[in-house]
Short mmCIF file of C-alpha atoms in Angstrom, two decimals:
data_model
loop_
_atom_site.label_atom_id
_atom_site.label_comp_id
_atom_site.label_asym_id
_atom_site.label_seq_id
_atom_site.Cartn_x
_atom_site.Cartn_y
_atom_site.Cartn_z
CA MET A 1 48.53 -12.14 8.85
CA ILE A 2 45.16 -13.27 10.20
CA VAL A 3 43.46 -12.90 13.56
CA ALA A 4 40.45 -14.80 14.65
CA VAL A 5 37.67 -14.38 17.21
CA ASP A 6 35.82 -17.35 18.54
CA PRO A 7 32.38 -16.39 20.04
CA GLU A 8 32.37 -19.75 21.91
CA SER A 9 35.68 -19.10 23.72
CA THR A 10 35.63 -18.35 27.40
CA LEU A 11 37.96 -15.44 26.66
CA PRO A 12 36.28 -12.16 25.76
CA PRO A 13 36.82 -11.11 22.14
CA TYR A 14 38.92 -8.13 23.03
CA GLU A 15 41.30 -10.49 24.99
CA GLN A 16 41.43 -12.95 22.11
CA LEU A 17 42.50 -10.10 19.82
CA ARG A 18 45.02 -8.68 22.28
CA VAL A 19 46.71 -12.00 22.85
CA GLN A 20 46.95 -12.84 19.11
CA ILE A 21 48.27 -9.36 18.11
CA ALA A 22 50.78 -9.35 20.94
CA GLY A 23 51.83 -12.94 19.90
CA LEU A 24 52.35 -11.72 16.21
CA ILE A 25 54.48 -8.81 17.44
CA GLY A 26 56.40 -10.85 20.00
CA GLY A 27 57.02 -13.62 17.34
CA GLY A 28 58.40 -11.05 14.85
CA SER A 29 55.61 -11.56 12.24
CA LEU A 30 54.59 -7.91 12.82
CA GLN A 31 57.77 -5.80 12.56
CA PRO A 32 58.30 -2.46 14.37
CA GLY A 33 56.68 0.36 12.34
CA ALA A 34 54.11 -2.01 10.79
CA ARG A 35 50.72 -0.42 10.50
CA LEU A 36 47.63 -2.03 12.09
CA PRO A 37 44.18 -1.70 10.45
CA ALA A 38 41.84 0.96 11.61
CA VAL A 39 39.57 0.06 14.50
CA ARG A 40 36.45 0.21 12.34
CA GLN A 41 37.93 -1.81 9.56
CA LEU A 42 38.97 -4.73 11.87
CA ALA A 43 35.64 -4.57 13.77
CA ALA A 44 33.69 -4.70 10.52
CA ASP A 45 35.89 -7.59 9.07
CA LEU A 46 35.39 -9.52 12.33
CA GLY A 47 31.78 -8.64 12.81
CA VAL A 48 32.39 -7.37 16.27
CA ALA A 49 31.64 -3.88 17.87
CA PRO A 50 34.32 -1.14 17.34
CA GLY A 51 34.66 -0.86 21.05
CA THR A 52 35.88 -4.50 21.30
CA VAL A 53 38.82 -3.77 18.89
CA GLY A 54 39.30 -0.29 20.53
CA ARG A 55 39.78 -1.99 23.95
CA ALA A 56 42.19 -4.57 22.53
CA TYR A 57 44.22 -1.73 20.95
CA ARG A 58 44.18 0.24 24.15
CA GLU A 59 45.45 -2.66 26.19
CA LEU A 60 48.15 -3.36 23.61
CA GLU A 61 49.05 0.30 23.78
CA ASP A 62 49.17 0.30 27.67
CA ASP A 63 51.45 -2.76 27.47
CA GLY A 64 53.85 -0.96 25.11
CA TRP A 65 53.22 -3.17 22.06
CA ILE A 66 51.69 -0.54 19.81
CA GLU A 67 51.21 3.29 19.63
CA GLY A 68 48.65 5.52 18.15
CA ARG A 69 50.02 8.05 15.75
CA GLY A 70 46.91 10.15 15.15
CA ARG A 71 46.00 10.33 11.42
CA HIS A 72 48.86 7.89 10.53
CA GLY A 73 47.02 5.19 12.42
CA THR A 74 48.28 2.61 14.89
CA VAL A 75 51.68 1.11 14.46
CA VAL A 76 53.92 -1.43 16.13
CA ARG A 77 56.31 0.25 18.54
CA PRO A 78 60.06 0.00 17.62
CA ASN A 79 61.15 -0.76 21.22
CA ARG A 80 58.82 -2.34 23.70
CA PRO A 81 59.51 -0.82 27.13
CA THR A 82 60.13 -3.48 29.80
CA LYS A 83 57.71 -3.43 32.73
CA PRO A 84 58.86 -3.40 36.42
CA PRO A 85 59.28 -6.97 37.74
CA GLU A 86 56.27 -6.78 40.12
CA GLN A 87 54.00 -5.56 37.35
CA ARG A 88 55.28 -8.24 34.99
CA GLN A 89 54.60 -10.95 37.73
CA ARG A 90 51.09 -9.59 38.25
CA ARG A 91 50.36 -9.76 34.52
CA LEU A 92 51.82 -13.25 34.19
CA ARG A 93 49.65 -14.54 37.00
CA ALA A 94 46.57 -13.03 35.48
CA GLU A 95 47.39 -14.44 32.04
CA THR A 96 48.08 -17.90 33.55
CA GLU A 97 44.70 -17.88 35.32
CA ILE A 98 43.07 -17.17 31.97
CA LEU A 99 44.95 -20.17 30.46
CA VAL A 100 43.96 -22.42 33.35
CA SER A 101 40.28 -21.45 33.19
CA THR A 102 40.30 -22.00 29.43
CA ALA A 103 41.86 -25.48 30.00
CA ARG A 104 39.25 -26.29 32.59
CA SER A 105 36.38 -25.30 30.30
CA LEU A 106 37.90 -27.67 27.71
CA GLY A 107 38.03 -30.42 30.31
CA ALA A 108 41.82 -30.72 30.15
CA SER A 109 43.62 -32.37 33.04
CA ASP A 110 46.56 -30.69 34.86
CA ALA A 111 49.04 -33.09 33.19
CA GLU A 112 47.69 -32.07 29.81
CA VAL A 113 47.87 -28.36 30.62
CA LEU A 114 51.52 -28.77 31.73
CA GLU A 115 52.37 -30.69 28.66
CA ALA A 116 50.84 -28.07 26.37
CA LEU A 117 52.72 -25.44 28.32
CA ARG A 118 55.99 -27.24 27.96
CA ALA A 119 55.46 -27.73 24.34
CA ALA A 120 54.70 -24.02 23.82
CA LEU A 121 57.78 -23.07 25.88
CA GLY A 122 59.95 -25.43 23.93
CA ARG A 123 58.99 -23.86 20.58
CA MET B 1 10.12 -25.27 -14.85
CA GLU B 2 11.30 -25.02 -11.24
CA GLU B 3 14.47 -23.25 -12.36
CA ILE B 4 12.61 -20.85 -14.70
CA ARG B 5 10.07 -19.59 -12.05
CA PRO B 6 12.47 -17.98 -9.62
CA ARG B 7 14.25 -16.31 -12.56
CA LEU B 8 10.90 -15.05 -13.98
CA VAL B 9 9.81 -13.73 -10.57
CA GLY B 10 13.32 -11.97 -10.26
CA ARG B 11 12.76 -10.31 -13.65
CA ILE B 12 9.26 -9.19 -12.79
CA ARG B 13 10.55 -7.82 -9.53
CA VAL B 14 13.28 -5.76 -11.31
CA LEU B 15 10.69 -4.52 -13.90
CA GLY B 16 8.36 -3.48 -11.02
CA ALA B 17 11.20 -1.68 -9.28
CA MET B 18 12.18 0.03 -12.49
CA VAL B 19 8.55 1.22 -13.13
CA ALA B 20 8.32 2.50 -9.60
CA ALA B 21 11.72 4.27 -9.84
CA GLY B 22 10.54 6.00 -13.04
CA LEU B 23 7.07 6.87 -11.72
CA VAL B 24 7.90 8.37 -8.31
CA GLY B 25 9.25 11.62 -9.76
CA PRO B 26 6.45 12.51 -12.14
CA LEU B 27 3.71 11.47 -9.70
CA ALA B 28 5.36 13.65 -6.98
CA GLY B 29 5.57 16.63 -9.52
CA LEU B 30 1.93 16.18 -10.48
CA ALA B 31 0.91 15.87 -6.85
CA TYR B 32 2.81 19.11 -6.04
CA SER B 33 1.31 21.11 -8.93
CA GLY B 34 -2.12 19.50 -8.63
CA GLN B 35 -2.47 19.41 -12.45
CA TRP B 36 -3.44 15.88 -13.18
CA ARG B 37 -5.26 16.74 -16.40
CA GLY B 38 -4.42 18.46 -19.67
CA ARG B 39 -0.90 17.30 -19.73
CA GLY B 40 -1.12 14.14 -21.74
CA LEU B 41 -0.68 12.18 -18.62
CA ALA B 42 -1.44 8.78 -20.32
CA GLY B 43 1.26 9.63 -22.94
CA TYR B 44 3.85 10.34 -20.25
CA LEU B 45 3.03 7.21 -18.35
CA ALA B 46 3.24 5.08 -21.53
CA TYR B 47 6.62 6.72 -22.20
CA ASP B 48 7.75 5.86 -18.67
CA ALA B 49 6.58 2.31 -19.08
CA VAL B 50 8.51 1.86 -22.35
CA LEU B 51 11.58 3.40 -20.65
CA ALA B 52 11.28 1.04 -17.69
CA VAL B 53 11.03 -2.01 -20.00
CA ILE B 54 14.17 -0.96 -21.93
CA ALA B 55 16.09 -0.18 -18.75
CA THR B 56 15.03 -3.58 -17.32
CA ALA B 57 16.20 -5.39 -20.45
CA VAL B 58 19.64 -3.60 -20.04
CA ALA B 59 19.72 -4.21 -16.30
CA LEU B 60 18.99 -7.91 -16.62
CA ARG B 61 21.62 -8.69 -19.23
CA ARG B 62 24.26 -10.86 -17.58
CA PRO B 63 27.88 -9.56 -17.92
CA SER B 64 29.51 -10.99 -20.94
CA ARG B 65 32.81 -12.97 -20.93
CA ARG B 66 34.40 -9.99 -22.54
CA GLU B 67 33.28 -7.69 -19.78
CA VAL B 68 34.52 -10.11 -17.07
CA GLY B 69 37.81 -10.51 -18.93
CA TRP B 70 38.27 -6.76 -19.15
CA PHE B 71 37.54 -6.45 -15.44
CA VAL B 72 40.12 -9.13 -14.32
CA THR B 73 42.71 -7.71 -16.64
CA LEU B 74 42.26 -4.13 -15.43
CA HIS B 75 42.32 -5.16 -11.75
CA GLN B 76 45.01 -7.86 -12.16
CA VAL B 77 42.91 -10.41 -10.33
CA PRO B 78 43.12 -14.07 -11.32
CA LEU B 79 39.81 -15.59 -12.40
CA THR B 80 39.06 -18.86 -10.69
CA LYS B 81 36.06 -21.12 -10.20
CA ARG B 82 35.64 -19.82 -6.61
CA ASN B 83 35.85 -16.04 -7.34
CA GLY B 84 34.08 -15.85 -10.70
CA ALA B 85 30.66 -15.48 -9.04
CA THR B 86 31.88 -12.50 -6.97
CA ILE B 87 32.98 -10.64 -10.06
CA VAL B 88 29.95 -11.56 -12.10
CA ASP B 89 27.53 -10.57 -9.34
CA TYR B 90 29.31 -7.34 -8.78
CA LEU B 91 29.13 -6.40 -12.50
CA ALA B 92 25.41 -7.45 -12.70
CA ARG B 93 24.41 -5.63 -9.48
CA THR B 94 26.13 -2.40 -10.35
CA ARG B 95 24.61 -2.37 -13.87
CA ARG B 96 21.17 -3.07 -12.40
CA TRP B 97 21.35 -0.17 -9.85
CA ARG B 98 22.86 2.30 -12.30
CA ALA B 99 19.91 1.48 -14.64
CA TYR B 100 17.50 2.21 -11.71
CA GLY B 101 19.41 5.45 -11.05
CA VAL B 102 19.05 6.54 -14.70
CA VAL B 103 15.40 5.83 -14.85
CA ALA B 104 14.74 7.54 -11.50
CA SER B 105 16.69 10.60 -12.65
CA LEU B 106 14.54 10.84 -15.81
CA GLY B 107 11.45 10.61 -13.68
CA VAL B 108 12.81 13.20 -11.27
CA GLY B 109 13.41 15.43 -14.24
CA GLN B 110 9.83 15.00 -15.51
CA GLY B 111 8.51 15.58 -12.03
CA ILE B 112 10.44 18.89 -11.67
CA VAL B 113 9.03 20.04 -15.08
CA PHE B 114 5.47 19.00 -14.08
CA ALA B 115 5.88 20.79 -10.76
CA SER B 116 7.42 23.96 -12.20
CA PRO B 117 6.83 24.11 -15.96
CA GLY B 118 9.36 26.92 -16.69
CA THR B 119 12.30 25.03 -15.20
CA GLN B 120 15.25 24.31 -17.57
CA LEU B 121 17.17 21.18 -16.78
CA ASN B 122 20.39 19.87 -18.24
CA GLY B 123 19.55 16.43 -19.34
CA TYR B 124 23.19 15.15 -19.43
CA VAL B 125 23.80 16.29 -15.87
CA LEU B 126 20.51 14.75 -14.68
CA LEU B 127 21.26 11.38 -16.39
CA PHE B 128 24.80 11.32 -15.11
CA ALA B 129 23.70 12.21 -11.55
CA GLY B 130 21.23 9.26 -11.72
CA TRP B 131 23.88 6.92 -12.99
CA PHE B 132 26.23 8.17 -10.21
CA VAL B 133 23.71 7.82 -7.30
CA GLY B 134 22.45 4.45 -8.65
CA GLY B 135 26.09 3.29 -8.65
CA ILE B 136 26.65 4.39 -5.04
CA LEU B 137 23.55 2.68 -3.93
CA ALA B 138 24.83 -0.50 -5.48
CA GLU B 139 28.31 -0.22 -4.02
CA VAL B 140 27.71 1.06 -0.46
CA PRO B 141 25.49 -1.54 1.28
CA VAL B 142 27.40 -4.53 -0.14
CA GLY B 143 29.20 -6.74 2.22
CA PRO B 144 29.39 -10.30 3.47
CA ARG B 145 26.95 -11.19 6.10
CA ARG B 146 28.66 -12.53 9.27
CA ALA B 147 27.77 -16.03 10.06
CA GLY B 148 28.23 -17.81 13.48
CA GLY B 149 31.41 -19.59 14.38
CA VAL B 150 35.04 -18.43 14.33
CA ARG B 151 35.53 -15.08 12.52
CA VAL B 152 38.78 -14.27 10.91
CA ALA B 153 40.24 -11.03 9.54
CA SER B 154 43.44 -9.87 7.89
CA LEU B 155 45.71 -7.35 9.64
CA GLN B 156 46.42 -5.58 6.30
CA PRO B 157 45.19 -2.00 6.73
CA ARG B 158 42.92 -0.55 4.01
CA THR B 159 42.69 3.15 3.48
CA LEU B 160 41.66 5.43 0.64
CA SER B 161 45.26 5.70 -0.52
CA THR B 162 45.30 1.96 -0.95
CA TYR B 163 43.00 2.38 -3.85
CA LEU B 164 43.42 6.02 -5.07
CA SER B 165 46.71 7.54 -6.06
CA PRO B 166 47.80 10.93 -4.87
CA GLY B 167 47.52 12.05 -8.52
CA VAL B 168 43.79 11.21 -8.62
CA ALA B 169 43.16 12.77 -5.27
CA GLY B 170 45.00 15.93 -6.42
CA TRP B 171 42.96 15.99 -9.63
CA LEU B 172 39.65 15.76 -7.82
CA VAL B 173 40.66 18.45 -5.18
CA GLY B 174 41.98 20.68 -7.97
CA TRP B 175 38.63 20.59 -9.69
CA ALA B 176 36.73 21.26 -6.53
CA VAL B 177 38.87 24.33 -5.80
CA GLY B 178 38.65 25.50 -9.35
CA THR B 179 34.84 25.17 -9.54
CA VAL B 180 34.38 26.92 -6.18
CA GLY B 181 36.75 29.68 -7.43
CA LEU B 182 34.61 30.12 -10.54
CA LEU B 183 31.47 30.33 -8.43
CA VAL B 184 32.98 32.90 -6.26
CA VAL B 185 34.02 34.99 -9.32
CA TYR B 186 30.48 34.69 -10.64
CA GLY B 187 28.94 35.66 -7.26
CA ALA B 188 31.24 38.77 -7.10
CA THR B 189 30.39 39.99 -10.54
CA GLU B 190 26.70 39.19 -11.07
CA SER B 191 23.23 40.12 -10.00
CA PRO B 192 21.23 38.87 -6.98
CA LEU B 193 20.08 36.01 -9.25
CA GLY B 194 23.69 35.13 -9.52
CA THR B 195 24.13 35.15 -5.71
CA ARG B 196 21.27 32.61 -5.44
CA ARG B 197 22.97 30.41 -8.02
CA VAL B 198 26.28 30.74 -6.26
CA VAL B 199 24.69 29.60 -2.90
CA ALA B 200 22.81 26.70 -4.66
CA GLY B 201 26.05 25.80 -6.49
CA LEU B 202 28.25 25.78 -3.41
CA ALA B 203 25.71 23.81 -1.43
CA GLY B 204 25.37 21.28 -4.33
CA LEU B 205 29.15 20.84 -4.51
CA PHE B 206 29.45 20.49 -0.77
CA ALA B 207 26.74 17.82 -0.75
CA LEU B 208 28.36 16.04 -3.69
CA THR B 209 31.80 16.06 -1.97
CA LEU B 210 30.29 14.74 1.30
CA LEU B 211 28.35 11.96 -0.48
CA SER B 212 31.43 10.90 -2.58
CA VAL B 213 33.88 10.87 0.37
CA TRP B 214 31.45 9.12 2.66
CA SER B 215 30.72 6.49 -0.06
CA MET B 216 34.42 5.85 -0.65
CA LEU B 217 35.08 5.50 3.17
CA VAL B 218 32.14 3.11 3.50
CA ILE B 219 33.44 1.02 0.53
CA VAL B 220 36.96 0.89 2.04
CA ARG B 221 35.57 -0.30 5.42
CA ARG B 222 33.00 -2.73 4.20
CA PRO B 223 33.85 -6.15 5.58
CA GLN B 224 36.28 -8.36 3.83
CA PRO B 225 35.18 -11.97 3.42
CA ALA B 226 36.94 -14.62 5.33
CA ALA B 227 37.75 -16.67 2.26
CA PRO B 228 40.51 -18.17 0.18
CA PRO B 229 43.09 -15.70 -1.26
CA ASP B 230 41.53 -15.63 -4.80
CA VAL B 231 38.08 -14.69 -3.43
CA VAL B 232 39.60 -12.01 -1.12
CA ALA B 233 41.49 -10.70 -4.26
CA ALA B 234 38.23 -10.58 -6.20
CA ASP B 235 36.55 -8.72 -3.37
CA ASP B 236 39.41 -6.31 -3.22
CA ALA B 237 39.15 -5.79 -6.98
CA THR B 238 35.40 -4.96 -6.66
CA ARG B 239 36.26 -2.52 -3.93
CA ARG B 240 38.96 -0.92 -6.11
CA ALA B 241 36.52 -0.67 -9.06
CA ALA B 242 33.85 0.81 -6.88
CA ILE B 243 36.04 3.49 -5.38
CA ARG B 244 37.39 4.46 -8.79
CA ARG B 245 33.91 4.78 -10.19
CA VAL B 246 32.77 6.95 -7.26
CA ALA B 247 35.97 9.13 -7.81
CA ALA B 248 35.33 9.39 -11.50
CA GLY B 249 31.65 10.25 -11.03
CA TRP B 250 32.56 12.94 -8.46
CA GLY B 251 35.15 14.26 -10.81
CA VAL B 252 32.83 14.36 -13.85
CA LEU B 253 30.04 16.12 -11.96
CA GLN B 254 32.54 18.72 -10.85
CA CYS B 255 33.71 19.26 -14.31
CA MET B 256 30.09 19.54 -15.43
CA ALA B 257 29.55 22.14 -12.77
CA SER B 258 32.46 24.24 -13.95
CA VAL B 259 31.13 24.04 -17.49
CA ALA B 260 27.74 25.39 -16.26
CA VAL B 261 29.33 28.19 -14.27
CA GLY B 262 31.62 28.95 -17.25
CA GLN B 263 28.49 29.39 -19.40
CA TRP B 264 26.86 31.70 -16.84
CA LEU B 265 30.11 33.82 -16.80
CA SER B 266 30.54 33.88 -20.56
CA ILE B 267 26.95 34.91 -21.20
CA GLY B 268 26.14 37.17 -18.33
CA SER B 269 29.26 39.14 -17.78
CA GLU B 270 29.88 42.58 -19.16
CA SER B 271 33.61 42.37 -18.58
CA ASN B 272 35.63 40.79 -21.48
CA LEU B 273 38.08 39.34 -19.16
CA ILE B 274 35.38 37.59 -17.03
CA ALA B 275 33.57 36.38 -20.13
CA ASN B 276 36.88 34.96 -21.55
CA ILE B 277 37.43 33.17 -18.22
CA GLY B 278 34.02 31.68 -18.64
CA VAL B 279 34.60 30.50 -22.14
CA ALA B 280 37.95 29.03 -21.06
CA ALA B 281 36.10 27.26 -18.16
CA VAL B 282 33.65 25.77 -20.55
CA TYR B 283 36.36 24.22 -22.71
CA VAL B 284 38.55 23.15 -19.86
CA GLY B 285 35.58 21.66 -18.14
CA ALA B 286 34.50 19.72 -21.22
CA VAL B 287 37.97 18.27 -21.61
CA GLY B 288 38.00 17.56 -17.92
CA VAL B 289 34.70 15.51 -18.21
CA LEU B 290 36.22 13.37 -20.92
CA ALA B 291 39.70 13.11 -19.22
CA THR B 292 38.16 12.14 -15.85
CA TRP B 293 35.78 9.68 -17.34
CA LEU B 294 38.40 7.92 -19.43
CA VAL B 295 41.31 8.03 -17.03
CA VAL B 296 40.17 7.82 -13.39
CA PRO B 297 38.28 4.42 -13.64
CA THR B 298 41.02 2.76 -15.55
CA ARG B 299 44.38 4.32 -14.69
CA LEU B 300 46.29 6.21 -12.09
CA SER B 301 45.95 3.64 -9.48
CA PRO B 302 48.49 2.87 -6.75
CA PRO B 303 50.24 -0.58 -7.08
CA LEU B 304 48.41 -3.52 -5.75
CA THR B 305 49.17 -4.46 -2.11
CA ALA B 306 51.24 -7.56 -1.57
CA PRO B 307 48.36 -9.87 -0.47
CA ASN B 308 46.44 -9.00 -3.57
CA ARG B 309 49.26 -9.82 -6.01
CA ILE B 310 48.59 -13.38 -5.71
CA ALA B 311 49.24 -16.16 -8.22
CA VAL B 312 46.50 -18.74 -8.12
CA PRO B 313 47.01 -22.15 -9.82
#
């Protein structure tokens, strides 16, 4: 399993990491109990600051995707707790705004964004 | 001609570094003692120069096909056109830096003798320590430089236990505990000179342990290249080899320390029991040196992780 960081992206590196790891867990590629690399290892491999990976891990932990187990490292949580509806809506709006701003920076039209979204939802 | 010149410059640079590594110790020793004359200085310098030339010849020898073949068999890594350079460069670089370490350790030994003529040094320990430190200097700073553009990384965790089995870790910790125990026995039974030796020995073992563990952690964490699977597997094999070498060096130096403390106990103690413990420590330590050297770098490794058990066409 590979994650990538694009310095040219409008998304900050920690957010790119968070989205990809959450996607891998949500898609079932990372199974519950799977261990993630140490912050320093991933930071060194990606050539980013440890704080960047640390922030991505913290946000994933806050969202309930992963949990820190001290010296046993960071692992994927077995059961992701569901968020209250208002919190979920707030998060969804924030993520959509990021998507739209990325699409605008790429010069994509509204129709293209909707088409891409439909394609992703249909997967 | 254009191809030969950079190679020649590279060789001269290695020779220069080797001469410098060999001369720092004796010159520092002479500067400390202030006795620049009456010691056959020219003879010593000529000896150092010959040594540096021999070490340069060893350091510059390219790894043979047999050595590369042995490496890929030991680490179960497929040899391909893409990853061959990674393995050959690793073998050449570690050999070069170990040669620097050996030459520097001989120089340091000379320097200590120049600075304090009565000092007795164990040549084997000194040479091995130079080889060990040279190896660490070769292994630790190595890592791919990050270029611009998209950066990728694997989510496969790497820890010390990925490369060292619990058996090896137990063996190393066992020797550390045993050697510290011998030092404590020596300190409890001997004269004030013994106490000074104990403090120096404990400090040395502590420093050795710190250096070894720190080096292994740096090697584990050094960046993995964003490259095809066979190149990543070769990188992982060099990481595995490096950690095993550091672990073996750490173990051998601990065994050598236990031999030394065993000698002190067997010679200096009035109690038969303590003297016999010392003799036993000498024999067990000598066997430990051989066993650690032969077994740790080649055996007792955990199974390869899934991504590194690749089959490349």
